[in-house]
Short mmCIF file of C-alpha atoms in Angstrom, two decimals:
data_model
loop_
_atom_site.label_atom_id
_atom_site.label_comp_id
_atom_site.label_asym_id
_atom_site.label_seq_id
_atom_site.Cartn_x
_atom_site.Cartn_y
_atom_site.Cartn_z
CA UNK A 1 18.82 6.99 -61.57
CA UNK A 2 18.46 7.29 -65.30
CA UNK A 3 14.43 7.99 -66.38
CA UNK A 4 12.44 4.79 -67.49
CA UNK A 5 14.43 1.99 -66.17
CA UNK A 6 13.28 -1.80 -66.77
CA UNK A 7 13.71 -3.54 -63.27
CA UNK A 8 13.10 -7.30 -63.03
CA UNK A 9 12.61 -9.41 -60.26
CA UNK A 10 13.71 -13.08 -60.11
CA UNK A 11 12.24 -15.58 -57.98
CA UNK A 12 12.52 -18.95 -57.59
CA UNK A 13 9.52 -19.95 -55.28
CA UNK A 14 6.31 -18.49 -54.34
CA UNK A 15 2.58 -18.78 -53.69
CA UNK A 16 0.77 -15.94 -55.82
CA UNK A 17 -2.41 -17.10 -53.26
CA UNK A 18 -0.49 -16.29 -50.04
CA UNK A 19 0.89 -13.36 -47.71
CA UNK A 20 4.54 -14.61 -47.39
CA UNK A 21 7.22 -12.45 -47.14
CA UNK A 22 8.03 -12.48 -50.87
CA UNK A 23 4.51 -12.30 -51.54
CA UNK A 24 3.63 -9.66 -50.10
CA UNK A 25 6.86 -7.61 -51.11
CA UNK A 26 6.15 -8.57 -54.84
CA UNK A 27 2.52 -7.64 -54.42
CA UNK A 28 3.39 -4.59 -52.62
CA UNK A 29 6.54 -3.53 -55.16
CA UNK A 30 4.21 -3.72 -58.22
CA UNK A 31 1.51 -1.66 -56.47
CA UNK A 32 3.90 1.38 -55.70
CA UNK A 33 5.42 0.89 -59.28
CA UNK A 34 1.84 1.27 -60.94
CA UNK A 35 1.03 3.93 -58.83
CA UNK A 36 4.16 6.32 -57.88
CA UNK A 37 7.18 5.08 -60.28
CA UNK A 38 8.52 6.14 -63.92
CA UNK A 39 9.92 3.09 -63.68
CA UNK A 40 8.80 -0.05 -65.53
CA UNK A 41 8.93 -3.12 -63.58
CA UNK A 42 9.00 -6.90 -65.17
CA UNK A 43 8.41 -9.95 -62.20
CA UNK A 44 9.54 -13.31 -63.37
CA UNK A 45 7.95 -15.92 -60.84
CA UNK A 46 6.46 -19.83 -60.87
CA UNK A 47 3.29 -19.82 -62.05
CA UNK A 48 0.91 -22.76 -63.25
CA UNK A 49 1.45 -22.04 -66.76
CA UNK A 50 3.39 -19.92 -68.92
CA UNK A 51 1.73 -16.52 -69.00
CA UNK A 52 2.34 -13.13 -69.78
CA UNK A 53 0.21 -10.36 -68.30
CA UNK A 54 0.85 -6.71 -68.86
CA UNK A 55 -0.98 -3.96 -66.69
CA UNK A 56 0.44 -0.13 -66.90
CA UNK A 57 4.55 -0.11 -66.97
CA UNK A 58 4.30 -4.03 -65.18
CA UNK A 59 4.94 -7.40 -66.81
CA UNK A 60 4.31 -9.68 -64.92
CA UNK A 61 5.56 -13.07 -66.34
CA UNK A 62 4.53 -16.87 -64.98
CA UNK A 63 6.57 -19.70 -65.84
CA UNK A 64 4.81 -23.15 -65.85
CA UNK A 65 6.34 -24.61 -62.93
CA UNK A 66 5.62 -27.79 -60.12
CA UNK A 67 4.20 -27.67 -57.29
CA UNK A 68 6.28 -27.61 -54.07
CA UNK A 69 6.10 -30.80 -52.63
CA UNK A 70 4.26 -30.66 -49.25
CA UNK A 71 3.40 -27.36 -49.42
CA UNK A 72 1.28 -27.54 -53.03
CA UNK A 73 0.78 -23.59 -52.61
CA UNK A 74 3.94 -22.89 -53.82
CA UNK A 75 5.29 -23.43 -57.03
CA UNK A 76 9.57 -23.71 -58.00
CA UNK A 77 10.84 -22.91 -61.52
CA UNK A 78 12.76 -25.26 -62.73
CA UNK A 79 12.52 -24.63 -66.37
CA UNK A 80 15.95 -22.23 -66.96
CA UNK A 81 16.14 -22.06 -70.17
CA UNK A 82 12.09 -19.81 -70.48
CA UNK A 83 13.55 -17.78 -67.32
CA UNK A 84 17.11 -16.90 -70.28
CA UNK A 85 14.57 -16.38 -72.81
CA UNK A 86 12.88 -13.71 -71.19
CA UNK A 87 15.44 -11.93 -69.71
CA UNK A 88 16.85 -11.89 -73.07
CA UNK A 89 13.73 -10.95 -74.62
CA UNK A 90 12.97 -7.77 -72.13
CA UNK A 91 16.86 -7.23 -71.20
CA UNK A 92 16.22 -5.38 -67.76
CA UNK A 93 18.42 -2.57 -67.11
CA UNK A 94 18.41 -4.09 -63.02
CA UNK A 95 17.90 -7.99 -61.96
CA UNK A 96 16.81 -7.96 -58.39
CA UNK A 97 17.09 -11.46 -57.14
CA UNK A 98 15.29 -13.09 -54.00
CA UNK A 99 15.75 -16.39 -53.92
CA UNK A 100 19.48 -17.67 -52.98
CA UNK A 101 19.83 -20.64 -55.34
CA UNK A 102 19.12 -21.49 -58.78
CA UNK A 103 18.19 -18.43 -60.43
CA UNK A 104 20.68 -15.62 -58.98
CA UNK A 105 23.19 -17.53 -61.10
CA UNK A 106 20.90 -17.17 -64.20
CA UNK A 107 20.90 -13.64 -63.47
CA UNK A 108 24.77 -13.67 -63.31
CA UNK A 109 25.31 -15.78 -66.22
CA UNK A 110 22.55 -12.82 -68.23
CA UNK A 111 25.44 -10.39 -66.77
CA UNK A 112 28.14 -11.96 -68.93
CA UNK A 113 26.01 -11.84 -72.23
CA UNK A 114 24.69 -8.29 -70.98
CA UNK A 115 27.40 -6.56 -69.31
CA UNK A 116 25.57 -3.52 -68.98
CA UNK A 117 23.18 -4.81 -66.90
CA UNK A 118 22.91 -4.38 -63.12
CA UNK A 119 22.35 -6.81 -60.51
CA UNK A 120 20.91 -6.51 -56.58
CA UNK A 121 20.47 -9.55 -54.58
CA UNK A 122 17.81 -9.68 -51.75
CA UNK A 123 19.40 -11.42 -48.64
CA UNK A 124 16.18 -12.79 -46.86
CA UNK A 125 17.02 -16.10 -45.56
CA UNK A 126 19.70 -17.02 -43.88
CA UNK A 127 20.02 -20.57 -45.63
CA UNK A 128 23.80 -21.86 -44.59
CA UNK A 129 21.93 -22.33 -41.01
CA UNK A 130 18.22 -22.35 -41.92
CA UNK A 131 18.25 -24.67 -45.23
CA UNK A 132 21.80 -26.96 -44.51
CA UNK A 133 23.02 -26.79 -40.87
CA UNK A 134 19.78 -27.17 -39.31
CA UNK A 135 18.43 -29.81 -41.62
CA UNK A 136 21.60 -31.88 -41.54
CA UNK A 137 21.81 -31.60 -37.51
CA UNK A 138 18.73 -33.42 -37.49
CA UNK A 139 20.30 -36.10 -39.73
CA UNK A 140 23.88 -36.10 -38.88
CA UNK A 141 24.56 -34.34 -36.05
CA UNK A 142 26.15 -31.35 -35.32
CA UNK A 143 29.62 -31.76 -36.47
CA UNK A 144 29.14 -32.47 -40.49
CA UNK A 145 26.25 -30.38 -40.14
CA UNK A 146 28.80 -27.42 -39.47
CA UNK A 147 30.57 -28.76 -42.44
CA UNK A 148 27.79 -28.20 -44.27
CA UNK A 149 27.29 -24.58 -43.16
CA UNK A 150 30.52 -23.71 -44.21
CA UNK A 151 30.32 -25.07 -47.61
CA UNK A 152 26.49 -23.00 -47.70
CA UNK A 153 28.66 -20.12 -46.81
CA UNK A 154 31.00 -20.55 -49.86
CA UNK A 155 28.14 -20.77 -51.32
CA UNK A 156 27.19 -17.75 -50.75
CA UNK A 157 30.49 -16.50 -51.11
CA UNK A 158 30.76 -17.83 -54.73
CA UNK A 159 27.45 -16.18 -55.78
CA UNK A 160 26.92 -12.83 -53.71
CA UNK A 161 30.24 -11.18 -54.49
CA UNK A 162 29.42 -11.72 -58.24
CA UNK A 163 26.16 -8.99 -57.98
CA UNK A 164 26.90 -4.72 -57.44
CA UNK A 165 24.35 -4.62 -54.68
CA UNK A 166 23.14 -6.34 -51.44
CA UNK A 167 20.52 -5.51 -49.06
CA UNK A 168 19.60 -7.15 -46.64
CA UNK A 169 16.96 -7.51 -43.93
CA UNK A 170 18.07 -6.58 -40.82
CA UNK A 171 21.69 -5.91 -39.35
CA UNK A 172 22.57 -9.96 -38.39
CA UNK A 173 22.41 -11.00 -42.15
CA UNK A 174 23.70 -7.40 -43.34
CA UNK A 175 26.87 -8.83 -40.74
CA UNK A 176 27.44 -12.05 -42.43
CA UNK A 177 26.85 -10.78 -45.60
CA UNK A 178 29.92 -8.73 -45.02
CA UNK A 179 31.35 -12.00 -43.60
CA UNK A 180 31.21 -13.74 -46.85
CA UNK A 181 33.50 -10.13 -48.73
CA UNK A 182 30.20 -8.56 -50.26
CA UNK A 183 30.63 -5.36 -49.03
CA UNK A 184 27.91 -3.25 -51.13
CA UNK A 185 25.45 -3.85 -49.14
CA UNK A 186 22.38 -2.11 -47.44
CA UNK A 187 19.80 -2.35 -44.89
CA UNK A 188 16.62 -2.60 -46.41
CA UNK A 189 12.98 -1.79 -44.05
CA UNK A 190 10.19 -3.08 -44.91
CA UNK A 191 6.78 -2.28 -44.07
CA UNK A 192 2.80 -3.26 -43.45
CA UNK A 193 -0.51 -2.20 -44.30
CA UNK A 194 -1.80 -0.74 -41.65
CA UNK A 195 -5.30 -0.22 -43.04
CA UNK A 196 -5.57 -4.20 -43.86
CA UNK A 197 -4.35 -5.23 -40.36
CA UNK A 198 -5.79 -3.78 -37.44
CA UNK A 199 -7.71 -4.14 -34.44
CA UNK A 200 -10.74 -3.09 -36.09
CA UNK A 201 -11.06 -6.74 -37.96
CA UNK A 202 -11.84 -8.59 -34.63
CA UNK A 203 -14.55 -11.63 -34.39
CA UNK A 204 -15.77 -12.20 -30.99
CA UNK A 205 -17.27 -15.35 -32.55
CA UNK A 206 -14.06 -16.45 -33.89
CA UNK A 207 -13.17 -19.72 -32.13
CA UNK A 208 -16.30 -20.95 -32.72
CA UNK A 209 -15.85 -20.51 -36.30
CA UNK A 210 -12.58 -22.71 -36.34
CA UNK A 211 -14.32 -25.26 -33.92
CA UNK A 212 -12.61 -24.21 -30.91
CA UNK A 213 -14.44 -24.15 -27.69
CA UNK A 214 -15.28 -21.37 -26.14
CA UNK A 215 -12.94 -20.15 -23.30
CA UNK A 216 -11.95 -17.21 -21.37
CA UNK A 217 -8.02 -17.55 -21.71
CA UNK A 218 -5.98 -16.32 -24.79
CA UNK A 219 -6.30 -17.88 -28.44
CA UNK A 220 -2.71 -18.29 -29.79
CA UNK A 221 -1.74 -17.70 -32.84
CA UNK A 222 0.88 -18.38 -36.19
CA UNK A 223 0.73 -18.04 -39.37
CA UNK A 224 2.98 -19.46 -41.73
CA UNK A 225 4.97 -22.85 -43.56
CA UNK A 226 3.91 -25.49 -41.02
CA UNK A 227 7.71 -27.28 -41.96
CA UNK A 228 11.12 -27.86 -40.31
CA UNK A 229 13.09 -24.70 -41.04
CA UNK A 230 9.72 -22.53 -39.44
CA UNK A 231 9.80 -25.18 -36.25
CA UNK A 232 6.55 -25.45 -36.12
CA UNK A 233 6.25 -28.29 -34.25
CA UNK A 234 7.67 -26.58 -30.99
CA UNK A 235 4.46 -24.49 -30.89
CA UNK A 236 2.75 -28.02 -30.38
CA UNK A 237 5.66 -28.96 -27.82
CA UNK A 238 4.72 -24.82 -26.03
CA UNK A 239 1.25 -25.58 -26.02
CA UNK A 240 1.11 -29.05 -23.97
CA UNK A 241 3.05 -27.32 -21.57
CA UNK A 242 0.89 -24.39 -20.78
CA UNK A 243 -1.13 -24.88 -17.54
CA UNK A 244 -4.54 -26.09 -18.00
CA UNK A 245 -6.41 -23.81 -15.72
CA UNK A 246 -4.94 -20.62 -18.13
CA UNK A 247 -7.69 -22.24 -20.84
CA UNK A 248 -5.59 -21.65 -23.83
CA UNK A 249 -6.72 -22.28 -27.13
CA UNK A 250 -4.07 -22.28 -30.65
CA UNK A 251 -4.86 -21.47 -34.08
CA UNK A 252 -1.89 -22.85 -36.92
CA UNK A 253 -2.82 -21.39 -40.11
CA UNK A 254 -0.81 -22.87 -43.30
CA UNK A 255 0.36 -25.84 -45.01
CA UNK A 256 3.58 -27.56 -45.06
CA UNK A 257 5.59 -31.21 -44.49
CA UNK A 258 4.60 -30.82 -40.73
CA UNK A 259 0.63 -30.90 -40.22
CA UNK A 260 -0.35 -34.34 -40.87
CA UNK A 261 1.84 -34.93 -38.05
CA UNK A 262 0.73 -31.86 -35.80
CA UNK A 263 -2.45 -32.66 -36.41
CA UNK A 264 -2.16 -35.88 -34.85
CA UNK A 265 -0.06 -34.74 -32.42
CA UNK A 266 -2.88 -32.10 -31.56
CA UNK A 267 -5.58 -34.65 -30.39
CA UNK A 268 -7.94 -33.78 -28.04
CA UNK A 269 -6.22 -30.43 -27.50
CA UNK A 270 -8.41 -27.09 -28.21
CA UNK A 271 -5.90 -26.29 -31.83
CA UNK A 272 -7.21 -25.68 -34.69
CA UNK A 273 -5.62 -26.18 -38.52
CA UNK A 274 -7.91 -24.28 -40.70
CA UNK A 275 -5.44 -25.08 -43.67
CA UNK A 276 -3.84 -22.22 -45.88
CA UNK A 277 -5.40 -18.44 -46.29
CA UNK A 278 -5.43 -17.43 -49.44
CA UNK A 279 -7.76 -14.53 -48.54
CA UNK A 280 -5.66 -11.37 -47.52
CA UNK A 281 -9.13 -10.20 -45.76
CA UNK A 282 -9.72 -13.70 -43.64
CA UNK A 283 -6.13 -13.35 -42.64
CA UNK A 284 -6.51 -9.84 -41.04
CA UNK A 285 -9.64 -11.21 -39.45
CA UNK A 286 -7.77 -14.48 -38.19
CA UNK A 287 -4.71 -12.34 -36.63
CA UNK A 288 -7.27 -9.48 -34.83
CA UNK A 289 -9.07 -12.17 -33.92
CA UNK A 290 -6.35 -14.22 -31.30
CA UNK A 291 -4.42 -12.55 -28.54
CA UNK A 292 -0.96 -13.83 -28.46
CA UNK A 293 1.02 -14.35 -31.79
CA UNK A 294 3.54 -17.03 -31.19
CA UNK A 295 6.77 -18.47 -33.16
CA UNK A 296 9.79 -20.62 -33.21
CA UNK A 297 11.56 -19.99 -35.65
CA UNK A 298 14.98 -18.93 -35.21
CA UNK A 299 16.38 -18.08 -38.67
CA UNK A 300 13.67 -14.97 -39.18
CA UNK A 301 15.18 -12.18 -41.24
CA UNK A 302 12.66 -9.48 -41.22
CA UNK A 303 9.29 -11.23 -40.45
CA UNK A 304 6.44 -9.33 -42.04
CA UNK A 305 3.95 -11.58 -39.95
CA UNK A 306 4.77 -10.30 -36.85
CA UNK A 307 4.66 -7.05 -38.30
CA UNK A 308 1.00 -8.05 -39.17
CA UNK A 309 0.54 -9.48 -36.12
CA UNK A 310 1.40 -6.59 -34.34
CA UNK A 311 -0.54 -4.22 -36.40
CA UNK A 312 -3.81 -6.57 -35.53
CA UNK A 313 -2.54 -5.07 -32.04
CA UNK A 314 -1.58 -8.64 -30.90
CA UNK A 315 1.70 -9.25 -28.58
CA UNK A 316 4.48 -11.60 -29.90
CA UNK A 317 5.91 -14.60 -28.32
CA UNK A 318 8.96 -15.52 -30.09
CA UNK A 319 12.32 -16.82 -29.72
CA UNK A 320 15.55 -14.52 -29.42
CA UNK A 321 17.37 -15.27 -32.54
CA UNK A 322 17.21 -13.61 -35.55
CA UNK A 323 15.84 -10.57 -36.77
CA UNK A 324 12.80 -11.61 -33.63
CA UNK A 325 15.46 -9.24 -31.29
CA UNK A 326 15.05 -6.24 -33.46
CA UNK A 327 10.92 -6.61 -34.33
CA UNK A 328 9.81 -7.80 -30.36
CA UNK A 329 11.76 -5.07 -28.44
CA UNK A 330 10.81 -4.87 -24.66
CA UNK A 331 7.35 -4.26 -23.62
CA UNK A 332 6.11 -5.47 -27.04
CA UNK A 333 6.08 -9.51 -26.22
CA UNK A 334 8.68 -12.22 -24.87
CA UNK A 335 11.66 -14.05 -26.21
CA UNK A 336 13.51 -17.25 -25.19
CA UNK A 337 15.82 -19.75 -26.27
CA UNK A 338 15.81 -21.71 -29.42
CA UNK A 339 13.58 -25.03 -28.96
CA UNK A 340 13.03 -24.18 -26.07
CA UNK A 341 9.28 -25.00 -25.81
CA UNK A 342 9.17 -24.75 -21.98
CA UNK A 343 10.48 -20.70 -22.49
CA UNK A 344 7.96 -20.49 -24.60
CA UNK A 345 5.36 -22.08 -22.95
CA UNK A 346 6.14 -19.44 -19.45
CA UNK A 347 6.63 -17.04 -21.90
CA UNK A 348 3.10 -16.86 -23.00
CA UNK A 349 1.71 -17.57 -19.35
CA UNK A 350 4.01 -13.58 -18.36
CA UNK A 351 2.35 -11.97 -21.04
CA UNK A 352 -0.84 -13.14 -20.55
CA UNK A 353 -1.05 -12.42 -16.46
CA UNK A 354 1.05 -9.62 -17.26
CA UNK A 355 0.37 -6.14 -18.60
CA UNK A 356 -0.67 -7.09 -21.65
CA UNK A 357 -2.69 -4.26 -22.55
CA UNK A 358 0.10 -1.98 -22.69
CA UNK A 359 1.89 -4.77 -24.44
CA UNK A 360 -0.89 -4.32 -27.35
CA UNK A 361 -0.91 -0.55 -26.80
CA UNK A 362 3.19 -0.74 -28.09
CA UNK A 363 2.85 -4.07 -30.70
CA UNK A 364 0.06 -1.27 -32.53
CA UNK A 365 2.06 2.04 -31.70
CA UNK A 366 5.25 -0.01 -33.48
CA UNK A 367 3.39 -1.68 -36.30
CA UNK A 368 2.27 2.34 -36.80
CA UNK A 369 5.91 2.99 -37.45
CA UNK A 370 6.48 0.53 -39.55
CA UNK A 371 3.60 1.56 -42.16
CA UNK A 372 5.83 1.89 -44.26
CA UNK A 373 5.85 0.60 -48.03
CA UNK A 374 6.47 3.60 -50.04
CA UNK A 375 9.56 4.16 -48.15
CA UNK A 376 10.46 1.19 -48.92
CA UNK A 377 10.26 1.51 -52.42
CA UNK A 378 12.11 4.95 -52.46
CA UNK A 379 14.95 3.27 -50.89
CA UNK A 380 14.76 0.55 -53.25
CA UNK A 381 15.30 2.77 -56.07
CA UNK A 382 17.04 5.90 -55.02
CA UNK A 383 19.38 4.21 -52.35
CA UNK A 384 19.81 0.18 -53.44
CA UNK A 385 19.47 0.34 -57.15
CA UNK A 386 21.31 3.78 -57.42
CA UNK A 387 24.41 2.56 -55.59
CA UNK A 388 23.79 -1.05 -57.54
CA UNK A 389 24.28 1.18 -61.07
CA UNK A 390 27.39 2.92 -59.69
CA UNK A 391 29.20 -0.40 -58.92
CA UNK A 392 27.66 -1.21 -62.67
CA UNK A 393 29.57 1.47 -63.68
CA UNK A 394 33.00 0.91 -61.31
CA UNK A 395 32.92 -3.01 -62.96
CA UNK A 396 32.31 -2.03 -66.09
CA UNK A 397 34.73 0.70 -66.69
CA UNK A 398 37.54 -1.59 -65.26
CA UNK A 399 36.67 -4.11 -67.31
CA UNK A 400 37.79 -1.68 -70.41
CA UNK A 401 40.57 0.03 -67.88
CA UNK A 402 42.82 -2.96 -67.12
CA UNK A 403 43.80 -4.37 -70.63
CA UNK A 404 44.68 -0.72 -71.71
CA UNK A 405 46.73 -1.05 -68.22
CA UNK A 406 48.54 -3.95 -69.50
CA UNK A 407 48.47 -2.43 -73.29
CA UNK A 408 50.22 0.53 -71.92
CA UNK A 409 52.80 -1.00 -69.78
CA UNK A 410 53.65 -3.47 -72.25
CA UNK A 411 54.41 -0.37 -74.34
#
């Protein structure tokens, strides 16, 4: 790659204080550019107000944006002209789009004016399934939902084929992108900070601190949005089907549209809702102080939260869909059918009463093999960005060659 390139991250929605997948990725990326890279980094994200923060070779540009309904810690950029203004001012060499909706088209429109710009997209959510089909199925049934899902994949075709390079976070997601026609793709492996997330942060008094009674059974935990996309409702239904003699408790960390409803459904049960954790140290303590990580998410594309749980020594009980089968191999937990809370409850019992110690050890070993944020960004720059620049050059050369060919043919 050429020296001293300016890379721009475009992010539609994120939480400055949270530890979601995109938030973690952006923070680790900024750290990498400050400590290891000769290139510069511009990150455009939603914030409470317009604000530019320059540190070393990084520029952090916050665009004043409203909070997301039901997820007050998240904001959503809706001021397209301000984003265009920032892109025109800084004119990045490479734009990396993190979200599937409006902002990818701002990057595409910007390239019309500045054709030397290379465009890279991260396919981080299988949105035709998770954000379209799943919602529409509840509202209108399978067949209308299938129709709208196909429209979603048409939108994906329309959008991602305009990018020079698209990376996915697992092979299944890469296959989906290939299926809509984009063949210049790669799989980017993400990482986990095993110094930050480890068994050393375990607090033996954690149950009491979150208001749960003492018990000898497993303490389950989930960390993430409490909404329909994450299928958080499955976890409460699962817990209700655990045998009482198991003595289990559960902690659901996070905010979301379903939180109040889930609290109401959990009355009388040993389930704690501590809320949104803004401090990564507190999250590390929470994970290390529990025994099993549970998730009903069916469309996970990578699962940073799963890796963080494994680094904390937790076997994972989830669903056999999305990235979960790659993240949770045999011997590190148990996976079952989507939305099958009975099967999930049985798997919790199976993990706890089975080879629990062996699963903990294998989970820790697996997480340590993913201690690779530095390798992640080396791959991003040396492979994904390099391939995007090659595709840009081919596109740019083709833009000049075709009119010349036609002129020569006419002559």
